[in-house]
XYZ file of C-alpha atoms in Angstrom:
396
model
C -0.093 -0.180 0.136
C 1.045 4.044 -0.039
C -0.576 7.353 -0.494
C -1.484 9.331 -3.490
C 1.983 10.199 -4.354
C 2.657 6.232 -5.015
C -0.939 5.806 -6.382
C 0.094 8.299 -9.474
C 3.213 6.905 -10.155
C 1.743 3.423 -10.144
C -1.502 3.804 -12.361
C -0.448 7.751 -13.823
C 0.166 5.899 -16.698
C -3.593 5.174 -17.119
C -6.264 7.425 -18.408
C -9.915 7.704 -17.094
C -10.910 5.817 -20.561
C -8.502 3.219 -19.431
C -9.485 2.853 -16.014
C -12.614 5.095 -14.616
C -12.867 7.896 -12.231
C -12.371 6.335 -8.692
C -12.059 7.921 -4.796
C -8.712 8.283 -4.838
C -8.689 10.399 -7.820
C -11.143 12.227 -5.972
C -8.355 12.859 -3.150
C -5.857 13.631 -5.445
C -8.236 16.294 -7.358
C -8.941 17.749 -3.774
C -5.672 18.149 -2.976
C -5.413 20.291 -6.285
C -7.159 22.697 -4.365
C -4.261 23.182 -2.142
C -1.816 24.615 -3.928
C -1.562 28.507 -4.511
C -2.537 28.791 -8.263
C -2.592 32.983 -8.042
C -1.160 34.171 -11.287
C -0.829 29.945 -12.961
C -4.431 29.272 -13.492
C -7.222 31.752 -15.314
C -9.847 32.860 -12.777
C -13.326 32.916 -13.987
C -13.439 36.541 -15.507
C -10.676 35.988 -17.437
C -11.734 32.634 -19.402
C -9.313 30.253 -20.779
C -7.686 27.188 -19.082
C -4.087 25.832 -18.246
C -2.871 21.916 -18.734
C -2.086 20.730 -15.416
C 1.291 19.483 -16.617
C 2.104 23.229 -17.121
C 0.220 24.550 -14.307
C 2.534 22.283 -12.141
C 5.269 22.991 -13.976
C 4.995 26.970 -13.099
C 4.011 26.266 -9.655
C 7.469 23.958 -8.786
C 9.237 26.509 -11.031
C 7.885 29.185 -8.515
C 8.621 27.111 -5.196
C 12.043 27.265 -6.433
C 13.528 24.134 -5.498
C 11.983 21.194 -2.779
C 10.379 22.783 -0.163
C 7.185 23.969 -2.001
C 5.286 24.595 1.730
C 5.000 28.291 1.142
C 2.685 27.535 -1.625
C 0.537 24.776 -0.234
C -2.588 26.614 1.605
C -2.929 23.873 3.746
C -0.739 22.149 6.645
C -1.612 18.861 4.574
C 2.004 17.924 3.830
C 1.730 18.045 -0.115
C 5.175 18.354 -1.265
C 7.208 18.736 -4.797
C 7.063 14.587 -5.201
C 3.232 15.292 -5.310
C 2.740 17.823 -7.506
C 5.858 16.396 -10.199
C 3.835 12.878 -10.437
C 0.296 15.099 -10.587
C 1.676 16.902 -13.624
C 3.889 13.535 -15.661
C 0.537 11.436 -15.482
C -1.438 10.915 -18.307
C -4.093 10.408 -15.338
C -4.299 14.400 -14.674
C -1.588 15.463 -17.150
C -3.862 16.711 -19.847
C -6.565 17.642 -17.798
C -6.824 21.116 -17.496
C -7.429 23.664 -15.022
C -9.603 26.789 -15.320
C -11.954 29.271 -12.764
C -9.718 29.627 -10.153
C -10.370 31.647 -7.348
C -8.848 32.793 -4.662
C -10.704 34.921 -1.780
C -9.750 36.184 1.867
C -11.210 38.344 3.639
C -10.832 38.291 7.280
C -13.673 41.269 8.218
C -16.526 39.085 6.894
C -14.343 36.018 8.290
C -14.271 34.598 4.781
C -11.585 31.914 3.566
C -12.896 31.032 -0.026
C -10.991 29.151 -2.975
C -11.907 26.936 -5.511
C -11.066 25.398 -8.938
C -12.460 23.585 -11.591
C -10.218 20.715 -13.429
C -11.753 19.527 -16.704
C -10.817 15.871 -16.612
C -11.281 14.936 -20.217
C -14.375 15.765 -22.770
C -17.332 14.638 -20.491
C -16.186 15.186 -17.208
C -14.842 17.978 -14.565
C -13.790 18.116 -11.120
C -15.091 21.210 -9.200
C -12.721 20.852 -5.866
C -12.953 23.340 -3.364
C -9.727 24.422 -0.933
C -10.132 23.440 2.571
C -8.474 24.762 5.912
C -5.317 24.199 8.045
C -5.385 23.501 11.481
C -5.522 26.830 12.729
C -7.467 28.107 15.423
C -9.756 30.588 13.137
C -10.019 27.783 10.643
C -11.440 25.612 13.643
C -13.531 28.117 14.668
C -15.262 28.980 11.556
C -16.048 25.147 11.312
C -17.796 25.372 14.841
C -19.725 28.067 13.383
C -21.561 25.668 11.309
C -23.178 24.807 14.337
C -25.166 28.046 13.991
C -24.769 29.733 10.829
C -24.315 30.000 7.117
C -20.741 30.804 6.535
C -19.411 33.785 4.229
C -17.577 30.889 2.117
C -20.721 28.410 1.851
C -22.176 31.194 0.031
C -19.132 31.583 -2.157
C -18.939 28.237 -2.748
C -23.087 28.002 -3.693
C -22.857 30.599 -6.238
C -19.454 29.026 -7.724
C -20.659 25.491 -7.967
C -24.193 27.147 -9.587
C -22.101 28.902 -12.371
C -19.848 25.708 -12.847
C -23.107 23.607 -13.431
C -25.029 25.663 -15.621
C -21.428 25.667 -17.831
C -21.379 21.718 -17.586
C -25.086 21.515 -18.722
C -24.520 24.069 -21.564
C -21.450 21.910 -22.627
C -23.167 18.331 -21.831
C -20.677 17.880 -19.275
C -20.886 15.569 -15.598
C -19.617 16.925 -12.732
C -18.014 15.898 -9.762
C -17.834 18.013 -6.879
C -15.173 17.945 -3.547
C -12.705 18.830 -1.266
C -10.647 18.217 2.301
C -11.616 19.351 5.437
C -13.565 22.504 5.117
C -13.465 21.918 1.456
C -15.721 18.837 2.076
C -18.544 20.675 3.503
C -18.284 23.644 1.147
C -18.782 20.905 -1.510
C -21.546 18.823 0.468
C -23.237 22.531 1.250
C -23.046 23.603 -2.191
C -24.333 20.283 -4.071
C -27.375 20.321 -1.700
C -28.612 23.974 -1.708
C -27.645 23.679 -6.087
C -30.737 24.727 -7.915
C -33.045 21.507 -8.811
C -32.940 21.978 -12.168
C -28.941 21.327 -12.009
C -28.800 18.601 -10.136
C -28.790 16.639 -12.976
C -25.482 17.468 -13.645
C -23.856 16.264 -10.878
C -22.902 12.856 -11.022
C -21.055 12.261 -6.877
C -20.019 14.673 -4.359
C -16.979 13.831 -2.032
C -16.262 15.154 1.317
C -13.224 14.209 2.274
C -13.056 14.209 6.160
C -14.810 17.222 6.014
C -17.749 18.855 9.191
C -21.026 17.997 9.133
C -23.442 20.926 9.317
C -26.048 21.584 12.303
C -29.612 20.969 10.690
C -30.987 24.225 12.362
C -28.670 26.084 10.296
C -28.920 24.165 7.143
C -31.792 21.037 7.140
C -31.119 19.815 3.911
C -28.107 17.345 3.460
C -26.528 16.341 0.213
C -27.196 12.462 1.504
C -30.689 13.297 0.956
C -30.716 14.908 -2.047
C -27.848 12.739 -3.923
C -28.049 9.770 -2.014
C -25.651 7.489 -2.491
C -23.756 9.711 -4.874
C -23.083 11.689 -1.949
C -19.682 10.071 -0.207
C -18.209 11.148 3.318
C -14.934 9.504 3.913
C -13.242 9.534 6.851
C -9.943 8.757 8.849
C -9.832 5.889 11.509
C -9.238 8.337 13.638
C -12.089 11.035 13.077
C -12.129 14.588 14.473
C -13.195 17.152 12.174
C -15.513 14.508 10.069
C -17.300 13.642 13.442
C -18.208 17.477 13.683
C -22.041 17.994 13.246
C -22.385 14.292 12.985
C -25.770 14.183 10.859
C -25.638 9.792 11.126
C -24.448 9.557 7.109
C -22.803 6.510 6.678
C -18.884 7.373 6.182
C -15.963 5.380 4.220
C -13.605 4.864 6.684
C -10.343 5.347 5.259
C -7.012 4.031 6.501
C -4.421 5.841 7.508
C -0.600 5.689 8.144
C -0.678 8.805 10.322
C -1.197 8.522 14.574
C -4.045 10.251 16.051
C -5.009 13.907 15.122
C -2.831 13.475 12.097
C -4.605 11.214 10.276
C -6.462 14.321 8.976
C -3.600 14.854 6.853
C -5.109 13.137 3.295
C -1.490 12.639 2.355
C -1.307 9.621 4.847
C -4.537 8.548 3.673
C -3.715 4.486 2.132
C -4.034 3.503 -1.220
C -3.793 0.940 -3.759
C -4.711 0.005 -7.108
C -8.284 -0.182 -6.562
C -8.545 3.486 -4.848
C -8.839 3.926 -1.151
C -7.986 1.471 1.336
C -11.039 0.472 3.937
C -10.477 0.381 7.360
C -12.065 -2.000 9.996
C -13.935 0.722 11.556
C -13.608 3.948 13.824
C -11.291 4.304 16.309
C -12.178 4.152 20.200
C -10.731 7.321 20.710
C -12.155 9.279 17.741
C -15.558 7.939 19.394
C -15.173 9.008 22.795
C -13.997 12.640 21.006
C -16.923 12.463 18.651
C -19.083 11.978 21.893
C -17.381 14.750 23.219
C -18.682 17.111 20.700
C -22.088 16.066 20.357
C -22.606 16.766 24.521
C -21.169 19.945 24.223
C -23.942 21.195 21.971
C -26.524 18.852 23.259
C -29.736 20.519 23.971
C -27.882 24.267 23.410
C -30.171 26.646 20.868
C -28.225 28.405 17.991
C -27.514 31.739 19.790
C -26.335 29.859 22.474
C -23.966 27.555 20.433
C -22.349 30.938 19.194
C -21.501 32.042 22.796
C -20.013 28.679 23.464
C -18.223 28.855 20.383
C -16.543 32.348 21.178
C -16.073 31.304 24.626
C -14.130 28.120 23.519
C -12.173 29.964 21.331
C -11.221 33.054 22.988
C -9.946 29.903 26.051
C -7.301 28.654 23.718
C -6.452 31.634 21.706
C -5.599 32.931 25.415
C -1.723 32.192 25.308
C -1.431 33.572 21.838
C -1.559 29.944 20.029
C -2.561 30.539 15.974
C -2.906 26.064 15.610
C -4.484 23.868 18.153
C -0.783 21.998 18.456
C 0.357 25.407 19.673
C -2.283 25.630 22.544
C 0.452 23.869 24.742
C 3.724 24.329 23.096
C 4.993 26.556 26.044
C 4.152 26.861 29.805
C 3.596 30.467 29.536
C 0.671 30.030 26.955
C -0.363 26.852 29.019
C -0.449 29.267 32.054
C -2.827 31.888 30.447
C -5.229 29.093 29.268
C -5.447 27.673 32.105
C -6.697 31.101 33.649
C -8.955 32.068 30.982
C -10.485 28.437 31.411
C -10.956 28.790 34.864
C -14.483 30.975 34.036
C -15.587 28.892 31.379
C -19.079 26.474 31.526
C -17.909 23.119 32.307
C -19.108 22.178 29.004
C -16.216 24.062 27.291
C -13.921 23.009 29.949
C -14.650 19.178 28.918
C -14.415 19.785 25.329
C -11.055 22.004 25.984
C -9.569 18.599 27.194
C -10.880 16.415 25.039
C -9.360 18.574 22.326
C -5.763 19.082 23.698
C -5.708 15.304 24.664
C -6.777 14.489 20.577
C -4.063 17.251 19.382
C -1.772 15.813 21.633
C -2.286 12.352 20.735
C -2.996 11.693 24.714
C -6.064 10.307 26.721
C -7.981 13.606 29.113
C -6.187 13.029 32.017
C -2.553 12.836 30.312
C -3.463 16.250 28.764
C -5.132 17.788 31.981
C -1.261 16.442 34.261
C 0.626 17.940 30.814
C -0.748 21.446 31.050
C -0.580 21.466 34.923
C 2.898 20.520 34.660
C 3.964 23.588 31.993
C 1.825 25.698 34.317
C 4.051 24.911 37.302
C 7.403 25.335 35.093
C 6.091 29.040 34.041
C 5.000 30.245 37.618
C 8.898 28.328 39.020
C 10.162 30.751 35.842
C 8.605 33.908 37.099
C 9.201 33.216 40.547
C 12.626 32.052 39.936
C 13.174 35.835 37.526
C 11.638 37.378 40.931
C 14.036 35.811 42.940
C 16.893 36.784 40.899
C 15.632 40.019 40.543
C 15.759 40.858 44.266
C 19.010 39.104 44.793
C 20.735 41.602 42.112
C 18.979 44.721 43.772
C 19.976 43.505 47.154
C 23.414 43.129 45.977
C 23.553 46.588 44.681
C 22.590 47.818 47.740
C 25.385 45.778 49.760
C 27.888 47.310 47.379
């Protein structure tokens, strides 16, 4: 077994005419949306398209070496090897990219990017970009419990425009994305005007969160049935957010714990994504904690809970979930902010920290207390040193 880089190198010599599009191809296509293609792929208003092989070559040239991470808009471990294999493959190399959109508006809490990949003369894949593990990105995911976000509205408009074009050209559409991109794909497809739904072949949410029924009563599963596929890793955190009971395709990963969210860790063989036996017990526990956090809470109260939760997590200056416990001083501030929080929020913070550090709740608490104690000791030592210095000065 391998990952999608291996898959492109193993099966990249086969066109879609020789081997039909499958769930591994979906994961490959969804990862294209994570590449910064500004200035490489035309925007919708510009028209035109560029072959994937040319886009990959331009992307690698701009990166100027093996380290492409500054140009990957995700913490997924997408690397130069993936980009080279993508462009060199007969499977994707001749496909064409167009209608690239990349929007960022902090004032509106809007992070949105999408691209359309024309796979051949008959089918296209609309890929929505996901988010990374920043706390801002996580907060946007939690906002799904009480509102429709600006990114969802942008995704709905984008997909409608691509569906109109597909209908006029006699094309079929695949729609998908990873993480938040999966949610955007599911939402945009669910609210697509009924007259356009017939052009949609399959909708994939690759470890994307669900959405609370109070904010969006229509589910992609209700509209598309088995043509909607929710794929998640065996240790699933993001995909369990606002779980609405839609069946999941559970995928094997070679990563541990929360790092299984990385699409580059998902296991692939010649037939596509490799199925796991089921969700890992710790993942199920965290899913139950997330559900309990919102149980019996009205949408306006969920908004308050969400603000409180992320105020606590950001109290120490962290910008990502794994930075929350990155230093003794940060942990001390988080613990101070946590003291006044609602008990539900306290319980969820410990669950999230346990998931982030790959430990159980008690271990996360022990680590936090230990780090906070280090911070206190450090401050006490500094004060003691300062007092000693002043005393020496007086004696001198």
